Short mmCIF file of C-alpha atoms and ligand atoms in Angstrom, two decimals:
data_model
loop_
_atom_site.label_atom_id
_atom_site.label_comp_id
_atom_site.label_asym_id
_atom_site.label_seq_id
_atom_site.Cartn_x
_atom_site.Cartn_y
_atom_site.Cartn_z
CA UNK F 146 50.61 246.48 138.88
CA UNK F 147 49.40 246.68 142.47
CA UNK F 148 50.74 243.27 143.02
CA UNK F 149 54.34 244.58 142.79
CA UNK F 150 54.00 247.61 145.04
CA UNK F 151 55.09 245.64 148.13
CA UNK F 152 58.56 245.06 146.77
CA UNK F 153 60.03 248.20 148.26
CA UNK F 154 58.65 247.38 151.69
CA UNK F 155 60.61 244.16 152.20
CA UNK F 156 63.14 245.30 154.71
CA UNK F 157 62.23 246.29 158.26
CA UNK F 158 60.90 244.12 160.98
CA UNK F 159 62.05 240.57 161.89
CA UNK F 160 59.58 237.82 161.36
CA UNK F 161 58.31 235.74 164.30
CA UNK F 162 60.58 232.77 163.68
CA UNK F 163 62.53 233.26 166.93
CA UNK F 164 60.13 231.73 169.48
CA UNK F 165 60.86 228.35 171.06
CA UNK F 166 59.97 225.51 168.73
CA UNK F 167 60.30 221.71 168.74
CA UNK F 168 60.06 219.74 165.55
CA UNK F 169 61.14 216.13 165.89
CA UNK F 170 62.96 214.24 163.20
CA UNK F 171 60.43 211.69 161.82
CA UNK F 172 61.84 210.68 158.46
CA UNK F 173 65.38 210.76 157.07
CA UNK F 174 65.65 209.88 153.40
CA UNK F 175 69.39 209.50 152.85
CA UNK F 176 72.12 207.04 152.14
CA UNK F 177 71.45 203.50 150.92
CA UNK F 178 67.80 203.65 152.01
CA UNK F 179 67.06 206.99 150.23
CA UNK F 180 64.85 205.36 147.65
CA UNK F 181 62.72 203.34 150.17
CA UNK F 182 59.20 204.64 150.62
CA UNK F 183 58.79 206.58 147.35
CA UNK F 184 56.39 206.12 144.47
CA UNK F 185 57.94 206.33 141.04
CA UNK F 186 55.42 207.80 138.54
CA UNK F 187 55.64 205.04 135.94
CA UNK F 188 53.96 206.95 133.10
CA UNK F 189 54.78 209.58 130.53
CA UNK F 190 54.39 213.19 131.67
CA UNK F 191 50.64 213.64 131.26
CA UNK F 192 50.63 216.59 133.67
CA UNK F 193 52.85 219.33 132.22
CA UNK F 194 53.03 217.94 128.65
CA UNK F 195 56.76 217.36 128.96
CA UNK F 196 58.61 215.12 126.53
CA UNK F 197 59.53 212.59 129.21
CA UNK F 198 58.57 209.16 130.39
CA UNK F 199 58.84 209.20 134.18
CA UNK F 200 60.00 205.59 134.57
CA UNK F 201 58.90 202.91 136.98
CA UNK F 202 61.19 202.07 139.91
CA UNK F 203 62.26 198.89 138.19
CA UNK F 204 63.16 200.80 135.00
CA UNK F 205 64.89 203.59 136.97
CA UNK F 206 67.00 200.99 138.75
CA UNK F 207 67.87 198.87 135.69
CA UNK F 208 68.72 201.99 133.65
CA UNK F 209 70.68 203.64 136.49
CA UNK F 210 68.41 206.72 136.38
CA UNK F 211 67.95 206.54 140.18
CA UNK F 212 70.99 205.40 142.14
CA UNK F 213 73.15 206.07 145.21
CA UNK F 214 76.60 207.40 144.12
CA UNK F 215 79.94 206.75 145.73
CA UNK F 216 79.47 209.78 148.01
CA UNK F 217 76.33 208.16 149.37
CA UNK F 218 74.09 210.68 147.72
CA UNK F 219 70.87 209.96 145.78
CA UNK F 220 71.12 210.81 142.05
CA UNK F 221 68.06 211.24 139.78
CA UNK F 222 68.90 211.46 136.09
CA UNK F 223 67.62 212.10 132.63
CA UNK F 224 68.47 209.29 130.20
CA UNK F 225 71.42 209.94 127.85
CA UNK F 226 70.23 207.19 125.43
CA UNK F 227 69.51 208.04 121.82
CA UNK F 228 65.92 209.19 121.23
CA UNK F 229 64.44 209.19 117.74
CA UNK F 230 61.78 211.65 116.57
CA UNK F 231 58.34 211.18 118.10
CA UNK F 232 59.57 209.29 121.15
CA UNK F 233 59.98 210.68 124.67
CA UNK F 234 63.15 210.59 126.81
CA UNK F 235 63.28 208.73 130.09
CA UNK F 236 63.55 210.73 133.39
CA UNK F 237 62.47 210.29 136.98
CA UNK F 238 59.67 211.59 139.17
CA UNK F 239 59.47 210.39 142.77
CA UNK F 240 56.80 211.15 145.39
CA UNK F 241 56.96 210.36 149.10
CA UNK F 242 54.47 207.61 149.96
CA UNK F 243 53.82 209.50 153.20
CA UNK F 244 51.95 212.78 153.45
CA UNK F 245 53.00 215.36 156.06
CA UNK F 246 50.50 217.46 158.00
CA UNK F 247 50.50 221.15 158.91
CA UNK F 248 53.26 221.20 161.57
CA UNK F 249 55.99 219.94 159.34
CA UNK F 250 59.43 221.26 158.33
CA UNK F 251 61.15 219.60 155.39
CA UNK F 252 64.87 220.16 154.89
CA UNK F 253 66.66 218.99 151.75
CA UNK F 254 70.33 219.33 150.99
CA UNK F 255 71.01 219.28 147.25
CA UNK F 256 74.54 219.10 145.82
CA UNK F 257 73.64 219.36 142.17
CA UNK F 258 70.55 220.49 140.17
CA UNK F 259 69.57 219.64 136.59
CA UNK F 260 69.46 222.70 134.37
CA UNK F 261 70.02 223.66 130.74
CA UNK F 262 67.99 224.09 127.57
CA UNK F 263 64.75 222.04 127.70
CA UNK F 264 65.35 220.92 131.29
CA UNK F 265 62.63 221.68 133.83
CA UNK F 266 63.28 220.27 137.41
CA UNK F 267 61.20 220.87 140.48
CA UNK F 268 61.04 220.05 144.20
CA UNK F 269 57.43 220.52 145.27
CA UNK F 270 54.51 219.18 147.32
CA UNK F 271 50.93 218.20 146.68
CA UNK F 272 47.99 216.70 148.50
CA UNK F 273 47.08 212.98 148.78
CA UNK F 274 43.98 213.12 146.60
CA UNK F 275 45.58 214.06 143.34
CA UNK F 276 42.18 214.29 141.63
CA UNK F 277 41.45 217.21 143.93
CA UNK F 278 44.26 219.47 142.67
CA UNK F 279 44.59 222.43 143.31
CA UNK F 280 42.08 222.37 146.20
CA UNK F 281 44.50 220.49 148.45
CA UNK F 282 47.29 222.98 147.69
CA UNK F 283 50.76 222.78 146.14
CA UNK F 284 54.09 224.26 147.39
CA UNK F 285 56.78 224.77 144.82
CA UNK F 286 60.11 224.88 146.68
CA UNK F 287 62.51 224.71 143.74
CA UNK F 288 61.66 225.24 140.12
CA UNK F 289 63.52 226.44 137.04
CA UNK F 290 63.65 226.12 133.27
CA UNK F 291 66.26 226.34 130.54
CA UNK F 292 69.04 228.83 131.33
CA UNK F 293 67.23 230.56 134.24
CA UNK F 294 69.65 231.60 136.98
CA UNK F 295 67.27 232.11 139.83
CA UNK F 296 64.91 229.76 141.64
CA UNK F 297 61.18 230.53 141.41
CA UNK F 298 59.00 229.40 144.27
CA UNK F 299 55.13 229.37 144.32
CA UNK F 300 51.99 228.23 145.98
CA UNK F 301 48.97 226.88 144.03
CA UNK F 302 45.52 226.94 145.61
CA UNK F 303 41.89 227.00 144.83
CA UNK F 304 40.56 230.46 143.91
CA UNK F 305 40.55 233.01 146.73
CA UNK F 306 44.16 233.08 147.92
CA UNK F 307 46.28 236.22 147.30
CA UNK F 308 49.84 236.50 148.47
CA UNK F 309 50.08 239.52 150.71
CA UNK F 310 52.30 242.21 149.24
CA UNK F 311 53.65 243.35 152.60
CA UNK F 312 55.34 240.22 153.85
CA UNK F 313 58.92 240.00 155.23
CA UNK F 314 60.78 237.84 152.76
CA UNK F 315 64.06 237.87 150.93
CA UNK F 316 62.58 237.09 147.49
CA UNK F 317 60.63 239.14 144.99
CA UNK F 318 56.92 238.54 144.62
CA UNK F 319 56.18 238.29 140.88
CA UNK F 320 52.51 237.20 140.99
CA UNK F 321 50.15 237.61 143.96
CA UNK F 322 47.23 235.43 142.85
CA UNK F 323 47.75 231.84 144.01
CA UNK F 324 45.10 230.41 141.71
CA UNK F 325 46.45 231.65 138.31
CA UNK F 326 48.29 228.93 136.37
CA UNK F 327 51.72 230.13 137.44
CA UNK F 328 50.67 230.33 141.11
CA UNK F 329 51.75 233.11 143.50
CA UNK F 330 55.41 233.23 142.59
CA UNK F 331 58.43 234.53 144.49
CA UNK F 332 61.78 234.74 142.76
CA UNK F 333 64.95 234.08 144.85
CA UNK F 334 67.34 237.00 144.25
CA UNK F 335 70.32 234.70 145.00
CA UNK F 336 72.00 233.88 141.61
CA UNK F 337 73.37 230.73 143.30
CA UNK F 338 69.74 229.46 143.80
CA UNK F 339 69.54 227.63 140.44
CA UNK F 340 71.57 226.58 137.41
CA UNK F 341 75.29 226.38 136.92
CA UNK F 342 76.00 228.84 139.72
CA UNK F 343 74.11 226.70 142.18
CA UNK F 344 76.18 223.69 141.18
CA UNK F 345 79.45 225.60 141.12
CA UNK F 346 78.80 226.74 144.70
CA UNK F 347 78.34 223.11 145.77
CA UNK F 348 74.59 223.36 145.91
CA UNK F 349 72.63 224.38 149.01
CA UNK F 350 69.86 223.63 151.41
CA UNK F 351 66.03 224.47 151.33
CA UNK F 352 63.99 224.40 154.49
CA UNK F 353 60.19 224.52 154.01
CA UNK F 354 58.04 225.23 157.01
CA UNK F 355 54.42 224.21 156.81
CA UNK F 356 52.58 225.13 160.05
CA UNK F 357 49.25 226.65 161.00
CA UNK F 358 51.00 229.45 162.82
CA UNK F 359 53.22 230.68 160.00
CA UNK F 360 51.72 228.78 157.08
CA UNK F 361 54.32 228.40 154.39
CA UNK F 362 57.89 229.76 154.64
CA UNK F 363 60.81 228.68 152.41
CA UNK F 364 64.50 229.37 153.21
CA UNK F 365 67.28 228.83 150.82
CA UNK F 366 70.99 228.87 151.76
CA UNK F 367 73.79 228.43 149.27
CA UNK F 368 76.42 225.96 150.59
CA UNK F 369 78.58 228.65 152.15
CA UNK F 370 75.65 230.26 153.94
CA UNK F 371 74.03 227.27 155.58
CA UNK F 372 73.34 228.19 159.26
CA UNK F 373 75.39 226.36 161.89
CA UNK F 374 72.22 224.94 163.47
CA UNK F 375 71.14 223.42 160.21
CA UNK F 376 74.58 221.86 159.59
CA UNK F 377 74.44 220.42 163.10
CA UNK F 378 71.00 218.94 162.57
CA UNK F 379 72.23 217.08 159.55
CA UNK F 380 74.77 215.10 161.53
CA UNK F 381 72.39 214.10 164.33
CA UNK F 382 68.85 212.99 165.07
CA UNK F 383 68.29 216.10 167.09
CA UNK F 384 64.98 217.93 166.98
CA UNK F 385 64.77 221.46 165.58
CA UNK F 386 64.51 223.57 168.74
CA UNK F 387 65.69 226.93 167.44
CA UNK F 388 65.52 228.89 164.20
CA UNK F 389 67.42 231.79 165.56
CA UNK F 390 70.16 231.65 162.96
CA UNK F 391 67.85 230.95 159.99
CA UNK F 392 67.36 234.52 159.07
CA UNK F 393 64.49 235.93 156.92
CA UNK F 394 62.70 233.30 154.79
CA UNK F 395 63.34 233.65 151.03
CA UNK F 396 59.53 233.21 150.41
CA UNK F 397 56.98 233.86 153.10
CA UNK F 398 53.29 233.10 152.71
CA UNK F 399 51.67 233.88 156.08
CA UNK F 400 48.09 233.69 154.84
CA UNK F 401 46.13 235.93 157.13
CA UNK F 402 43.15 238.05 156.08
CA UNK F 403 43.91 237.61 152.35
CA UNK F 404 43.36 233.93 152.56
CA UNK F 405 42.94 231.13 155.11
CA UNK F 406 45.79 228.96 153.93
CA UNK F 407 45.04 226.33 156.52
CA UNK F 408 41.88 225.54 154.58
CA UNK F 409 43.86 225.61 151.25
CA UNK F 410 46.24 222.84 152.16
CA UNK F 411 45.74 219.25 153.26
CA UNK F 412 48.66 217.02 154.31
CA UNK F 413 51.36 217.19 151.61
CA UNK F 414 53.59 214.66 149.88
CA UNK F 415 56.93 215.83 148.48
CA UNK F 416 58.05 215.36 144.88
CA UNK F 417 61.38 215.59 143.02
CA UNK F 418 60.97 215.52 139.24
CA UNK F 419 62.70 216.39 135.99
CA UNK F 420 60.71 216.98 132.87
CA UNK F 421 61.78 218.27 129.46
CA UNK F 422 60.17 221.04 127.50
CA UNK F 423 56.44 220.98 128.40
CA UNK F 424 54.00 223.82 129.08
CA UNK F 425 56.65 226.05 130.78
CA UNK F 426 60.10 225.03 129.63
CA UNK F 427 59.05 224.36 125.98
CA UNK F 428 56.85 227.38 125.62
CA UNK F 429 58.58 229.28 122.74
CA UNK F 430 58.13 232.56 124.60
CA UNK F 431 60.53 231.33 127.26
CA UNK F 432 62.55 228.74 125.37
CA UNK F 433 63.55 230.66 122.28
CA UNK F 434 65.04 233.81 123.91
CA UNK F 435 67.40 231.59 125.93
CA UNK F 436 67.97 228.51 123.76
CA UNK F 437 67.49 229.26 120.03
CA UNK F 438 71.19 228.43 119.51
CA UNK F 439 70.41 224.77 120.32
CA UNK F 440 69.36 224.18 116.69
CA UNK F 441 67.66 225.42 113.59
CA UNK F 442 64.05 224.68 114.60
CA UNK F 443 61.68 227.57 115.29
CA UNK F 444 58.29 227.72 116.95
CA UNK F 445 56.72 225.31 119.36
CA UNK F 446 58.64 222.25 118.16
CA UNK F 447 62.05 223.80 118.75
CA UNK F 448 62.60 222.56 122.35
CA UNK F 449 61.77 218.97 121.54
CA UNK F 450 63.42 218.70 118.14
CA UNK F 451 66.68 220.48 119.01
CA UNK F 452 67.21 218.82 122.44
CA UNK F 453 65.17 215.73 123.28
CA UNK F 454 65.72 214.11 119.94
CA UNK F 455 69.29 212.90 119.47
CA UNK F 456 72.16 211.17 121.19
CA UNK F 457 71.40 212.60 124.65
CA UNK F 458 74.86 213.83 125.39
CA UNK F 459 73.35 217.20 126.23
CA UNK F 460 71.71 215.67 129.28
CA UNK F 461 74.83 214.32 130.98
CA UNK F 462 74.62 217.18 133.52
CA UNK F 463 70.86 217.21 133.89
CA UNK F 464 70.70 215.38 137.23
CA UNK F 465 69.71 215.90 140.84
CA UNK F 466 72.28 214.89 143.51
CA UNK F 467 70.60 214.94 146.90
CA UNK F 468 72.31 214.43 150.23
CA UNK F 469 69.08 214.05 152.15
CA UNK F 470 65.51 214.90 152.61
CA UNK F 471 64.46 215.11 156.28
CA UNK F 472 60.95 215.70 157.71
CA UNK F 473 60.58 217.18 161.15
CA UNK F 474 57.13 217.32 162.80
CA UNK F 475 55.73 219.34 165.69
CA UNK F 476 54.50 216.70 168.19
CA UNK F 477 51.13 218.51 168.39
CA UNK F 478 50.55 218.26 164.56
CA UNK F 479 47.43 216.41 163.61
CA UNK F 480 47.79 212.79 162.65
CA UNK F 481 47.39 211.97 159.01
CA UNK F 482 44.71 209.26 158.78
CA UNK F 483 46.26 205.85 158.16
CA UNK F 484 49.82 207.02 158.83
CA UNK F 485 52.36 206.68 161.58
CA UNK F 486 53.88 210.08 162.13
CA UNK F 487 55.56 209.23 165.39
CA UNK F 488 58.49 207.33 163.95
CA UNK F 489 61.98 208.59 164.53
CA UNK F 490 64.85 208.56 162.09
CA UNK F 491 65.51 206.04 159.41
CA UNK F 492 63.03 205.15 156.77
CA UNK F 493 59.63 205.09 158.32
CA UNK F 494 56.80 202.66 158.03
CA UNK F 495 54.50 204.13 155.55
CA UNK F 496 50.84 203.38 155.30
CA UNK F 497 49.49 205.22 152.35
CA UNK F 498 48.29 203.56 149.16
CA UNK F 499 51.31 203.18 146.94
CA UNK F 500 49.63 203.35 143.53
CA UNK F 501 52.71 204.47 141.64
CA UNK F 502 50.83 207.37 140.27
CA UNK F 503 50.47 210.74 141.79
CA UNK F 504 49.78 214.28 140.92
CA UNK F 505 47.31 215.82 138.67
CA UNK F 506 49.11 219.07 138.94
CA UNK F 507 52.27 219.98 137.16
CA UNK F 508 54.88 221.91 139.04
CA UNK F 509 54.36 225.48 138.30
CA UNK F 510 51.60 225.47 135.77
CA UNK F 511 48.26 223.77 135.62
CA UNK F 512 47.78 220.42 133.97
CA UNK F 513 46.27 219.68 130.63
CA UNK F 514 47.47 220.96 127.32
CA UNK F 515 46.64 222.73 125.06
CA UNK F 516 48.01 225.89 126.50
CA UNK F 517 45.12 228.14 127.45
CA UNK F 518 44.76 231.83 127.20
CA UNK F 519 44.72 231.93 130.94
CA UNK F 520 48.14 230.35 130.99
CA UNK F 521 49.48 232.70 128.36
CA UNK F 522 48.19 235.77 130.23
CA UNK F 523 49.73 234.52 133.52
CA UNK F 524 52.95 234.05 131.53
CA UNK F 525 52.74 237.63 130.40
CA UNK F 526 52.30 238.68 134.03
CA UNK F 527 55.44 236.86 135.01
CA UNK F 528 57.45 238.49 132.25
CA UNK F 529 56.08 241.88 133.10
CA UNK F 530 56.76 241.19 136.78
CA UNK F 531 60.29 240.12 136.10
CA UNK F 532 60.98 243.11 133.93
CA UNK F 533 59.44 245.42 136.55
CA UNK F 534 61.40 243.84 139.31
CA UNK F 535 64.64 244.31 137.45
CA UNK F 536 64.08 248.07 137.36
CA UNK F 537 64.03 248.42 141.09
C1 NAG I 270 48.22 210.26 133.98
O1 NAG I 270 48.49 208.93 133.88
C2 NAG I 270 48.20 208.13 135.05
C3 NAG I 270 48.69 206.71 134.87
O2 NAG I 270 48.19 206.15 133.68
C4 NAG I 270 46.69 208.15 135.32
O3 NAG I 270 46.42 207.43 136.54
C5 NAG I 270 46.27 209.63 135.52
O4 NAG I 270 44.92 209.70 135.68
C6 NAG I 270 46.69 210.45 134.30
N1 NAG I 270 46.44 211.89 134.57
C7 NAG I 270 45.95 212.67 133.73
C8 NAG I 270 45.79 214.09 134.16
O5 NAG I 270 45.62 212.35 132.60
C1 NAG I 271 59.85 200.15 131.41
O1 NAG I 271 60.76 199.40 130.58
C2 NAG I 271 60.05 198.48 129.75
C3 NAG I 271 61.11 197.63 129.08
O2 NAG I 271 62.03 198.48 128.37
C4 NAG I 271 59.22 199.31 128.80
O3 NAG I 271 58.53 198.35 127.97
C5 NAG I 271 58.23 200.16 129.53
O4 NAG I 271 57.54 201.00 128.64
C6 NAG I 271 58.96 201.01 130.54
N1 NAG I 271 57.93 201.73 131.31
C7 NAG I 271 58.16 202.79 132.05
C8 NAG I 271 56.97 203.55 132.53
O5 NAG I 271 59.29 203.16 132.37
C1 NAG I 272 42.81 235.00 140.74
O1 NAG I 272 42.82 234.19 139.63
C2 NAG I 272 41.68 233.45 139.48
C3 NAG I 272 41.88 232.41 138.43
O2 NAG I 272 42.33 233.01 137.25
C4 NAG I 272 40.48 234.38 139.12
O3 NAG I 272 39.34 233.67 139.02
C5 NAG I 272 40.38 235.38 140.28
O4 NAG I 272 39.40 236.37 139.98
C6 NAG I 272 41.69 236.09 140.54
N1 NAG I 272 41.61 236.91 141.70
C7 NAG I 272 41.91 238.20 141.71
C8 NAG I 272 41.64 238.93 142.99
O5 NAG I 272 42.38 238.78 140.81
C1 NAG I 273 75.76 214.11 119.97
O1 NAG I 273 75.01 215.02 119.13
C2 NAG I 273 75.50 216.34 119.22
C3 NAG I 273 74.55 217.25 118.46
O2 NAG I 273 74.18 216.66 117.21
C4 NAG I 273 76.96 216.34 118.60
O3 NAG I 273 77.51 217.68 118.68
C5 NAG I 273 77.76 215.39 119.44
O4 NAG I 273 79.11 215.33 118.82
C6 NAG I 273 77.18 214.04 119.55
N1 NAG I 273 77.90 213.23 120.52
C7 NAG I 273 78.21 211.99 120.32
C8 NAG I 273 78.97 211.28 121.37
O5 NAG I 273 77.89 211.39 119.28
C1 NAG I 274 47.11 201.17 157.46
O1 NAG I 274 45.97 202.00 157.71
C2 NAG I 274 44.75 201.26 157.70
C3 NAG I 274 43.62 202.22 157.83
O2 NAG I 274 43.87 203.14 158.88
C4 NAG I 274 44.77 200.19 158.84
O3 NAG I 274 43.60 199.42 158.86
C5 NAG I 274 45.97 199.27 158.66
O4 NAG I 274 46.06 198.37 159.69
C6 NAG I 274 47.29 200.08 158.48
N1 NAG I 274 48.36 199.17 158.15
C7 NAG I 274 49.54 199.29 158.72
C8 NAG I 274 50.55 198.38 158.22
O5 NAG I 274 49.83 200.07 159.60
C1 NAG I 275 55.20 204.26 164.88
O1 NAG I 275 56.65 204.22 164.63
C2 NAG I 275 57.44 204.15 165.79
C3 NAG I 275 58.90 204.18 165.31
O2 NAG I 275 59.13 203.33 164.24
C4 NAG I 275 57.13 202.89 166.58
O3 NAG I 275 57.91 202.79 167.70
C5 NAG I 275 55.60 202.92 166.93
O4 NAG I 275 55.29 201.67 167.55
C6 NAG I 275 54.79 203.09 165.67
N1 NAG I 275 53.37 203.23 166.08
C7 NAG I 275 52.41 202.56 165.43
C8 NAG I 275 51.07 202.81 165.98
O5 NAG I 275 52.62 201.80 164.49
#
């Protein structure tokens, strides 16, 4: 239980996010060119055992699963076609072709998130050499399953990294060990950080700072709470020169003596994906308490049988609507080999190998099924952590 003892010590001192900074806008994924410079996975979900085929770009386009809507926002959908038993349902997973070095801030404005029984969306990052997971690190910015109401953030690293229990952050640390299958998780206390309440509030903005000075910090602001400086950035090509109005990060992973996070992360690509069921969302320990009313099936097959199979009308709301993803880089950040990080605005010239496949890791849990005892015990730790936290 020692990993939860820091929860009461969250208040107090301000973090060191108030010094002068300059992060230049290098990539703006938005509007008609949003889908330029991404890799579409183009394979079934062989990472988190979800019941989805993550379609190719050609299929996503022809089936309208990735499109720009009339508001000019990017929409990523789950197919609402009929699926018969033993087939998977189409959905989308996209990965930036470009990797971003330590010295990056990503800001993404999301109007609508997928959620609901069987649905498991994530916004997350991973290293360029996907065979090397988790040694290159993973940052989970947004992740939720089924009828969860709160976002759960995490880092995944090679063994050795523990999340300090005395950090200044708005969220609740649920798991301190960054190399267990769930990663070192932090739950956002804001009920508008996921699910229907997120969408009803008009969505919100995540800013993820990845620097050698402060390592990983994630801020979430519901639409009504977006700081003025962040709103102003979105309508300009200005650099980030102040974070004075950003407040305390929701999750804060400063590394330090517990772990040299700079050695745990290489340059990161950013991913948006939606899978269905799988090792987290479809695990009956999580699925059944929230979603047993979806149908008569019990046990491990319930998520698939009572949701994925069928006419698909239950997935009409299971989409991302994204205003933008912007990447800002500290001019002193190291170059990523083979990449031009000095571009400014617009879709950048990318020079990484666009293989169309990426990611050995799943978002949130480690790869390959079958579910291991290690996974189940980390699951137990999350449940215990959540129950413990709710007593505070
Ligand atoms: C998943 O499928 C892709 C495309 O076939 C392949 O490149 C990759 O190695 C597979 N990953 C795993 C973990 O099986
Ligand atoms: C793409 O669509 C074609 C034609 O329907 C289909 O045969 C193929 O399996 C699909 N592949 C992916 C990965 O979306
Ligand atoms: C963290 O988890 C890893 C993987 O399960 C384990 O090998 C390691 O001993 C754990 N570290 C601590 C300090 O509990
Ligand atoms: C789709 O299937 C669900 C569940 O079986 C049913 O309630 C709904 O009426 C169906 N919708 C359509 C348009 O057929
Ligand atoms: C991409 O990077 C490689 C290796 O650094 C380089 O040889 C090549 O010229 C680059 N291509 C472009 C289009 O910049
Ligand atoms: C990098 O991109 C910027 C902006 O597009 C361009 O001006 C510059 O020439 C590029 N540098 C290289 C080495 O390609």
